[in-house]
mmCIF file of C-alpha atoms in Angstrom:
data_model
loop_
_atom_site.group_PDB
_atom_site.id
_atom_site.type_symbol
_atom_site.label_atom_id
_atom_site.label_comp_id
_atom_site.label_asym_id
_atom_site.label_seq_id
_atom_site.Cartn_x
_atom_site.Cartn_y
_atom_site.Cartn_z
ATOM 1 C CA UNK F 1 -45.615 164.723 135.772
ATOM 2 C CA UNK F 2 -48.533 166.943 137.510
ATOM 3 C CA UNK F 3 -48.019 170.718 136.615
ATOM 4 C CA UNK F 4 -49.800 172.899 138.691
ATOM 5 C CA UNK F 5 -52.495 175.637 137.492
ATOM 6 C CA UNK F 6 -50.589 179.323 137.111
ATOM 7 C CA UNK F 7 -51.841 182.394 136.281
ATOM 8 C CA UNK F 8 -50.629 184.112 133.193
ATOM 9 C CA UNK F 9 -49.485 187.138 134.685
ATOM 10 C CA UNK F 10 -47.110 185.035 136.600
ATOM 11 C CA UNK F 11 -43.906 185.018 133.697
ATOM 12 C CA UNK F 12 -41.108 184.264 136.284
ATOM 13 C CA UNK F 13 -39.456 187.098 136.300
ATOM 14 C CA UNK F 14 -40.789 188.574 139.091
ATOM 15 C CA UNK F 15 -38.282 186.094 141.040
ATOM 16 C CA UNK F 16 -34.685 187.629 142.371
ATOM 17 C CA UNK F 17 -32.132 188.583 139.756
ATOM 18 C CA UNK F 18 -29.792 186.251 141.605
ATOM 19 C CA UNK F 19 -32.104 183.067 141.775
ATOM 20 C CA UNK F 20 -32.304 183.647 137.746
ATOM 21 C CA UNK F 21 -28.637 183.849 137.531
ATOM 22 C CA UNK F 22 -29.121 180.322 139.401
ATOM 23 C CA UNK F 23 -32.066 179.349 136.518
ATOM 24 C CA UNK F 24 -29.213 180.010 133.545
ATOM 25 C CA UNK F 25 -27.402 176.800 133.875
ATOM 26 C CA UNK F 26 -31.384 175.628 132.462
ATOM 27 C CA UNK F 27 -32.586 175.068 129.142
ATOM 28 C CA UNK F 28 -34.650 178.123 128.334
ATOM 29 C CA UNK F 29 -37.348 176.816 128.431
ATOM 30 C CA UNK F 30 -37.434 174.505 131.819
ATOM 31 C CA UNK F 31 -35.514 177.874 133.248
ATOM 32 C CA UNK F 32 -38.997 179.743 132.508
ATOM 33 C CA UNK F 33 -41.396 177.102 133.994
ATOM 34 C CA UNK F 34 -38.792 176.149 137.319
ATOM 35 C CA UNK F 35 -39.372 180.512 137.738
ATOM 36 C CA UNK F 36 -43.370 180.468 137.533
ATOM 37 C CA UNK F 37 -43.294 177.869 140.460
ATOM 38 C CA UNK F 38 -41.100 179.043 142.007
ATOM 39 C CA UNK F 39 -42.934 182.521 142.317
ATOM 40 C CA UNK F 40 -46.202 180.324 142.648
ATOM 41 C CA UNK F 41 -44.208 179.613 145.959
ATOM 42 C CA UNK F 42 -42.879 183.166 147.019
ATOM 43 C CA UNK F 43 -46.525 183.912 146.440
ATOM 44 C CA UNK F 44 -48.579 181.210 148.322
ATOM 45 C CA UNK F 45 -46.060 180.847 151.439
ATOM 46 C CA UNK F 46 -48.032 182.916 153.684
ATOM 47 C CA UNK F 47 -51.773 182.217 152.710
ATOM 48 C CA UNK F 48 -52.008 178.851 151.723
ATOM 49 C CA UNK F 49 -48.095 176.785 152.869
ATOM 50 C CA UNK F 50 -49.308 173.442 151.731
ATOM 51 C CA UNK F 51 -50.086 174.949 148.327
ATOM 52 C CA UNK F 52 -47.337 176.408 148.104
ATOM 53 C CA UNK F 53 -45.513 173.173 149.437
ATOM 54 C CA UNK F 54 -46.919 171.596 146.278
ATOM 55 C CA UNK F 55 -45.606 174.018 143.998
ATOM 56 C CA UNK F 56 -42.186 173.790 145.456
ATOM 57 C CA UNK F 57 -41.981 170.154 145.052
ATOM 58 C CA UNK F 58 -42.612 170.602 141.244
ATOM 59 C CA UNK F 59 -40.231 172.791 141.560
ATOM 60 C CA UNK F 60 -37.858 170.488 143.240
ATOM 61 C CA UNK F 61 -38.653 167.740 140.781
ATOM 62 C CA UNK F 62 -37.197 169.532 137.401
ATOM 63 C CA UNK F 63 -34.244 171.254 138.681
ATOM 64 C CA UNK F 64 -33.114 169.600 142.625
ATOM 65 C CA UNK F 65 -29.678 170.642 141.682
ATOM 66 C CA UNK F 66 -30.319 174.384 141.827
ATOM 67 C CA UNK F 67 -29.551 175.477 145.167
ATOM 68 C CA UNK F 68 -32.482 178.695 144.858
ATOM 69 C CA UNK F 69 -35.138 175.608 144.148
ATOM 70 C CA UNK F 70 -33.459 173.102 147.244
ATOM 71 C CA UNK F 71 -34.036 176.519 149.616
ATOM 72 C CA UNK F 72 -37.204 177.263 148.003
ATOM 73 C CA UNK F 73 -38.045 173.775 149.019
ATOM 74 C CA UNK F 74 -36.842 174.313 152.749
ATOM 75 C CA UNK F 75 -39.143 176.909 153.260
ATOM 76 C CA UNK F 76 -42.184 175.285 151.974
ATOM 77 C CA UNK F 77 -41.713 172.173 154.304
ATOM 78 C CA UNK F 78 -40.914 175.052 157.094
ATOM 79 C CA UNK F 79 -43.620 176.395 156.872
ATOM 80 C CA UNK F 80 -45.764 173.484 156.856
ATOM 81 C CA UNK F 81 -44.420 171.785 160.357
ATOM 82 C CA UNK F 82 -42.008 169.184 157.825
ATOM 83 C CA UNK F 83 -39.248 170.158 159.427
ATOM 84 C CA UNK F 84 -37.245 166.784 158.715
ATOM 85 C CA UNK F 85 -37.888 167.397 154.919
ATOM 86 C CA UNK F 86 -37.030 171.256 155.751
ATOM 87 C CA UNK F 87 -33.894 170.685 157.209
ATOM 88 C CA UNK F 88 -32.902 167.805 154.512
ATOM 89 C CA UNK F 89 -33.363 170.527 152.065
ATOM 90 C CA UNK F 90 -31.981 173.342 153.928
ATOM 91 C CA UNK F 91 -28.513 170.906 153.935
ATOM 92 C CA UNK F 92 -28.409 170.432 150.677
ATOM 93 C CA UNK F 93 -28.756 174.240 149.769
ATOM 94 C CA UNK F 94 -25.687 175.033 152.214
ATOM 95 C CA UNK F 95 -23.845 172.161 150.147
ATOM 96 C CA UNK F 96 -24.274 173.781 146.863
ATOM 97 C CA UNK F 97 -23.581 177.526 148.067
ATOM 98 C CA UNK F 98 -21.363 177.163 151.080
ATOM 99 C CA UNK F 99 -23.593 180.419 152.542
ATOM 100 C CA UNK F 100 -23.961 180.298 156.477
ATOM 101 C CA UNK F 101 -27.281 182.187 155.761
ATOM 102 C CA UNK F 102 -29.535 179.545 156.854
ATOM 103 C CA UNK F 103 -27.825 178.378 159.896
ATOM 104 C CA UNK F 104 -30.845 180.337 162.014
ATOM 105 C CA UNK F 105 -33.440 178.380 160.452
ATOM 106 C CA UNK F 106 -31.387 174.889 160.496
ATOM 107 C CA UNK F 107 -31.738 175.093 164.431
ATOM 108 C CA UNK F 108 -34.706 175.455 164.244
ATOM 109 C CA UNK F 109 -35.387 172.595 162.912
ATOM 110 C CA UNK F 110 -33.783 170.921 165.553
ATOM 111 C CA UNK F 111 -36.359 172.710 167.353
ATOM 112 C CA UNK F 112 -39.195 171.704 165.585
ATOM 113 C CA UNK F 113 -38.025 167.933 165.714
ATOM 114 C CA UNK F 114 -37.956 168.157 169.455
ATOM 115 C CA UNK F 115 -34.096 168.506 170.147
ATOM 116 C CA UNK F 116 -33.432 171.561 171.203
ATOM 117 C CA UNK F 117 -30.213 170.877 172.491
ATOM 118 C CA UNK F 118 -29.089 170.564 169.036
ATOM 119 C CA UNK F 119 -30.087 174.207 167.791
ATOM 120 C CA UNK F 120 -29.166 175.849 171.043
ATOM 121 C CA UNK F 121 -25.493 173.439 170.354
ATOM 122 C CA UNK F 122 -25.657 175.370 166.815
ATOM 123 C CA UNK F 123 -26.226 178.631 168.560
ATOM 124 C CA UNK F 124 -22.790 178.448 169.963
ATOM 125 C CA UNK F 125 -20.784 177.240 166.624
ATOM 126 C CA UNK F 126 -18.119 179.782 164.688
ATOM 127 C CA UNK F 127 -20.573 179.949 161.831
ATOM 128 C CA UNK F 128 -22.986 182.323 163.748
ATOM 129 C CA UNK F 129 -19.809 184.790 163.551
ATOM 130 C CA UNK F 130 -20.311 184.701 160.256
ATOM 131 C CA UNK F 131 -23.664 185.699 159.790
ATOM 132 C CA UNK F 132 -24.839 189.332 159.407
ATOM 133 C CA UNK F 133 -26.524 191.096 162.208
ATOM 134 C CA UNK F 134 -30.126 190.336 160.822
ATOM 135 C CA UNK F 135 -29.114 186.990 161.310
ATOM 136 C CA UNK F 136 -27.030 186.754 164.300
ATOM 137 C CA UNK F 137 -30.652 188.327 166.032
ATOM 138 C CA UNK F 138 -32.111 185.343 164.194
ATOM 139 C CA UNK F 139 -29.896 183.077 166.449
ATOM 140 C CA UNK F 140 -30.518 184.740 169.158
ATOM 141 C CA UNK F 141 -34.296 183.896 168.782
ATOM 142 C CA UNK F 142 -34.108 180.638 168.022
ATOM 143 C CA UNK F 143 -31.374 180.387 171.233
ATOM 144 C CA UNK F 144 -34.338 181.652 173.399
ATOM 145 C CA UNK F 145 -36.877 179.680 172.201
ATOM 146 C CA UNK F 146 -34.449 176.135 172.530
ATOM 147 C CA UNK F 147 -34.262 177.302 175.952
ATOM 148 C CA UNK F 148 -37.856 177.661 176.722
ATOM 149 C CA UNK F 149 -38.301 173.994 175.287
ATOM 150 C CA UNK F 150 -35.694 172.652 177.685
ATOM 151 C CA UNK F 151 -37.613 174.542 180.683
ATOM 152 C CA UNK F 152 -34.881 177.131 181.083
ATOM 153 C CA UNK F 153 -36.891 180.158 181.090
ATOM 154 C CA UNK F 154 -34.659 182.550 182.800
ATOM 155 C CA UNK F 155 -31.828 181.184 180.866
ATOM 156 C CA UNK F 156 -33.881 182.415 177.775
ATOM 157 C CA UNK F 157 -34.699 186.114 179.136
ATOM 158 C CA UNK F 158 -31.026 186.346 179.816
ATOM 159 C CA UNK F 159 -29.774 185.347 176.207
ATOM 160 C CA UNK F 160 -32.452 187.581 174.191
ATOM 161 C CA UNK F 161 -30.131 190.630 176.373
ATOM 162 C CA UNK F 162 -27.598 192.119 174.396
ATOM 163 C CA UNK F 163 -27.137 195.476 172.269
ATOM 164 C CA UNK F 164 -29.483 194.703 169.866
ATOM 165 C CA UNK F 165 -32.283 194.637 172.332
ATOM 166 C CA UNK F 166 -30.960 198.102 174.059
ATOM 167 C CA UNK F 167 -30.085 199.627 170.933
ATOM 168 C CA UNK F 168 -33.158 202.406 169.996
ATOM 169 C CA UNK F 169 -33.143 202.233 166.112
ATOM 170 C CA UNK F 170 -35.960 200.482 164.467
ATOM 171 C CA UNK F 171 -34.536 197.281 162.251
ATOM 172 C CA UNK F 172 -36.651 194.638 160.103
ATOM 173 C CA UNK F 173 -36.310 192.555 163.230
ATOM 174 C CA UNK F 174 -36.650 194.852 166.665
ATOM 175 C CA UNK F 175 -39.862 194.554 166.930
ATOM 176 C CA UNK F 176 -40.067 190.540 166.916
ATOM 177 C CA UNK F 177 -36.816 190.914 169.145
ATOM 178 C CA UNK F 178 -38.987 193.440 171.617
ATOM 179 C CA UNK F 179 -42.012 191.358 171.246
ATOM 180 C CA UNK F 180 -39.315 187.483 172.104
ATOM 181 C CA UNK F 181 -38.466 189.672 175.427
ATOM 182 C CA UNK F 182 -42.001 190.695 176.386
ATOM 183 C CA UNK F 183 -42.716 187.109 176.211
ATOM 184 C CA UNK F 184 -39.898 185.458 178.238
ATOM 185 C CA UNK F 185 -39.897 187.996 180.869
ATOM 186 C CA UNK F 186 -43.431 187.814 180.823
ATOM 187 C CA UNK F 187 -42.885 184.082 181.411
ATOM 188 C CA UNK F 188 -40.990 184.486 184.669
ATOM 189 C CA UNK F 189 -43.350 186.868 186.008
ATOM 190 C CA UNK F 190 -41.760 189.879 185.202
ATOM 191 C CA UNK F 191 -45.125 191.181 184.528
ATOM 192 C CA UNK F 192 -44.631 195.060 184.755
ATOM 193 C CA UNK F 193 -41.123 194.893 181.989
ATOM 194 C CA UNK F 194 -43.123 192.545 180.063
ATOM 195 C CA UNK F 195 -45.857 195.764 179.363
ATOM 196 C CA UNK F 196 -43.350 197.822 178.968
ATOM 197 C CA UNK F 197 -41.379 195.780 176.246
ATOM 198 C CA UNK F 198 -44.656 194.785 174.409
ATOM 199 C CA UNK F 199 -45.564 198.488 174.368
ATOM 200 C CA UNK F 200 -42.145 198.976 172.784
ATOM 201 C CA UNK F 201 -42.351 195.731 170.526
ATOM 202 C CA UNK F 202 -45.595 197.617 168.908
ATOM 203 C CA UNK F 203 -43.838 200.801 168.685
ATOM 204 C CA UNK F 204 -41.112 199.131 166.232
ATOM 205 C CA UNK F 205 -43.715 197.131 165.002
ATOM 206 C CA UNK F 206 -44.451 199.066 161.631
ATOM 207 C CA UNK F 207 -45.718 196.249 159.938
ATOM 208 C CA UNK F 208 -47.991 194.168 161.784
ATOM 209 C CA UNK F 209 -46.033 190.950 162.159
ATOM 210 C CA UNK F 210 -46.858 190.568 165.327
ATOM 211 C CA UNK F 211 -50.191 190.788 167.722
ATOM 212 C CA UNK F 212 -48.531 193.066 170.990
ATOM 213 C CA UNK F 213 -50.961 195.408 170.906
ATOM 214 C CA UNK F 214 -53.637 192.422 172.508
ATOM 215 C CA UNK F 215 -51.114 190.851 174.395
ATOM 216 C CA UNK F 216 -51.360 195.037 175.731
ATOM 217 C CA UNK F 217 -55.212 194.420 175.849
ATOM 218 C CA UNK F 218 -54.634 190.935 178.182
ATOM 219 C CA UNK F 219 -51.780 192.349 180.770
ATOM 220 C CA UNK F 220 -54.787 195.669 181.455
ATOM 221 C CA UNK F 221 -57.142 193.776 181.780
ATOM 222 C CA UNK F 222 -59.394 193.888 178.325
ATOM 223 C CA UNK F 223 -61.490 191.097 176.552
ATOM 224 C CA UNK F 224 -62.548 190.255 173.251
ATOM 225 C CA UNK F 225 -65.357 188.201 172.515
ATOM 226 C CA UNK F 226 -65.164 187.080 169.120
ATOM 227 C CA UNK F 227 -66.914 184.257 168.711
ATOM 228 C CA UNK F 228 -68.958 185.473 166.478
ATOM 229 C CA UNK F 229 -68.400 187.277 162.500
ATOM 230 C CA UNK F 230 -69.239 190.802 162.220
ATOM 231 C CA UNK F 231 -72.659 189.710 160.390
ATOM 232 C CA UNK F 232 -73.653 187.717 163.578
ATOM 233 C CA UNK F 233 -72.534 190.713 165.759
ATOM 234 C CA UNK F 234 -74.598 192.950 163.723
ATOM 235 C CA UNK F 235 -77.530 190.690 163.889
ATOM 236 C CA UNK F 236 -77.547 190.285 167.575
ATOM 237 C CA UNK F 237 -77.357 193.699 167.647
ATOM 238 C CA UNK F 238 -80.193 194.387 165.782
ATOM 239 C CA UNK F 239 -82.324 191.705 167.629
ATOM 240 C CA UNK F 240 -81.677 193.263 170.919
ATOM 241 C CA UNK F 241 -82.771 196.935 169.829
ATOM 242 C CA UNK F 242 -85.667 194.960 168.178
ATOM 243 C CA UNK F 243 -86.794 193.941 171.677
ATOM 244 C CA UNK F 244 -86.440 197.210 173.674
ATOM 245 C CA UNK F 245 -88.393 199.031 170.683
ATOM 246 C CA UNK F 246 -91.083 195.804 171.662
ATOM 247 C CA UNK F 247 -90.802 195.999 175.280
ATOM 248 C CA UNK F 248 -90.980 200.656 175.461
ATOM 249 C CA UNK F 249 -94.266 199.485 172.944
ATOM 250 C CA UNK F 250 -95.744 197.203 175.197
ATOM 251 C CA UNK F 251 -95.045 199.595 178.280
ATOM 252 C CA UNK F 252 -97.383 202.609 175.900
ATOM 253 C CA UNK F 253 -100.104 199.569 175.076
ATOM 254 C CA UNK F 254 -100.190 198.935 178.746
ATOM 255 C CA UNK F 255 -100.675 202.360 180.072
ATOM 256 C CA UNK F 256 -102.854 203.411 177.544
ATOM 257 C CA UNK F 257 -105.251 200.858 179.417
ATOM 258 C CA UNK F 258 -104.237 201.412 182.383
ATOM 259 C CA UNK F 259 -106.854 203.682 182.982
ATOM 260 C CA UNK F 260 -109.582 201.408 182.276
ATOM 261 C CA UNK F 261 -108.383 198.327 183.696
ATOM 262 C CA UNK F 262 -107.825 197.991 187.537
ATOM 263 C CA UNK F 263 -104.550 198.601 190.225
ATOM 264 C CA UNK F 264 -103.953 194.695 189.752
ATOM 265 C CA UNK F 265 -104.293 194.182 185.758
ATOM 266 C CA UNK F 266 -101.703 197.957 186.044
ATOM 267 C CA UNK F 267 -99.086 195.676 188.276
ATOM 268 C CA UNK F 268 -98.938 192.498 185.853
ATOM 269 C CA UNK F 269 -98.502 194.150 182.128
ATOM 270 C CA UNK F 270 -95.605 195.978 184.336
ATOM 271 C CA UNK F 271 -94.701 192.552 185.376
ATOM 272 C CA UNK F 272 -95.228 191.809 181.679
ATOM 273 C CA UNK F 273 -92.590 194.248 180.173
ATOM 274 C CA UNK F 274 -90.026 193.508 182.906
ATOM 275 C CA UNK F 275 -89.885 190.174 181.487
ATOM 276 C CA UNK F 276 -89.510 191.097 177.890
ATOM 277 C CA UNK F 277 -86.573 193.420 178.903
ATOM 278 C CA UNK F 278 -84.641 190.463 180.032
ATOM 279 C CA UNK F 279 -82.739 189.685 177.449
ATOM 280 C CA UNK F 280 -79.190 188.544 177.529
ATOM 281 C CA UNK F 281 -76.353 190.105 176.104
ATOM 282 C CA UNK F 282 -75.098 187.985 172.562
ATOM 283 C CA UNK F 283 -71.351 187.381 172.978
ATOM 284 C CA UNK F 284 -66.313 184.968 170.264
ATOM 285 C CA UNK F 285 -42.551 175.499 159.667
ATOM 286 C CA UNK F 286 -28.314 166.313 152.423
ATOM 287 C CA UNK F 287 -31.378 165.548 150.832
ATOM 288 C CA UNK F 288 -34.198 164.014 152.499
ATOM 289 C CA UNK F 289 -32.927 160.339 153.059
ATOM 290 C CA UNK F 290 -30.084 162.457 154.710
ATOM 291 C CA UNK F 291 -31.973 163.304 157.714
ATOM 292 C CA UNK F 292 -34.876 160.600 159.387
ATOM 293 C CA UNK F 293 -35.917 161.277 163.040
ATOM 294 C CA UNK F 294 -38.464 162.500 164.367
ATOM 295 C CA UNK F 295 -41.052 165.331 162.651
ATOM 296 C CA UNK F 296 -43.770 167.903 162.964
ATOM 297 C CA UNK F 297 -43.069 168.864 166.405
ATOM 298 C CA UNK F 298 -43.995 172.917 166.349
ATOM 299 C CA UNK F 299 -42.041 175.364 167.108
ATOM 300 C CA UNK F 300 -43.206 178.127 169.133
ATOM 301 C CA UNK F 301 -41.030 180.467 167.404
ATOM 302 C CA UNK F 302 -41.027 180.360 164.093
ATOM 303 C CA UNK F 303 -39.926 183.877 163.902
#
């Protein structure tokens, strides 16, 4: 089996103690190798999901009977938009553990596969009542997303309303819930309320997980031009300044010779200067065999 390079400073000890406990069922050397690949999955999931997926496939081939490995493979597939595969891995992990923890992300996979009605049905199943508060909020977000997928924008707004949204307490999920509510309000043309909730989302977003500040700026009419990188912008600014300096020098030169030339020549010099100054601004995610179906329709609330 082909392996992928793993930095020497990745020992495998970085993984959660519960996952390490699961890996104890494997021979020591194999457990260490699987652990190191799982660490790579976790490290790369956000910045390079395709590479994280590659490491998850290695871990899966090495230890497919370990629930933590199936779960990691599921999240890596989810992050790359392979929703059919992700759902299969999540179902396998759930069969092994009996836990309902993955219920919301399983429902979101249904959305990603273009089946929002199934996601909505899952939101009404008894498993939801067994979720902790964070899981229930996640399920609410998925259900609202499914409503939007089905063209039920007003229902999406109602779905997100509840004690968690009304609470002033800041929880890890507060910013995302407020942001989703603001976005839902905007979709039904309640712009004033949307602006208020984007501001509340920004207030709770201590980790920068949303772009609430950008959405607020858009609502306030602030336009951002990001067509160029910082270096290009600096170069363009320097060019504009240089042109202004040249224009000033032309004015001085022409003024210096104005006494020696006719009035007509002086007028021509001024016109030349005006031409030089006319410069435009530079602007801008059962085994795989358990599930077969449509794949890779993106989920707009991959929350």
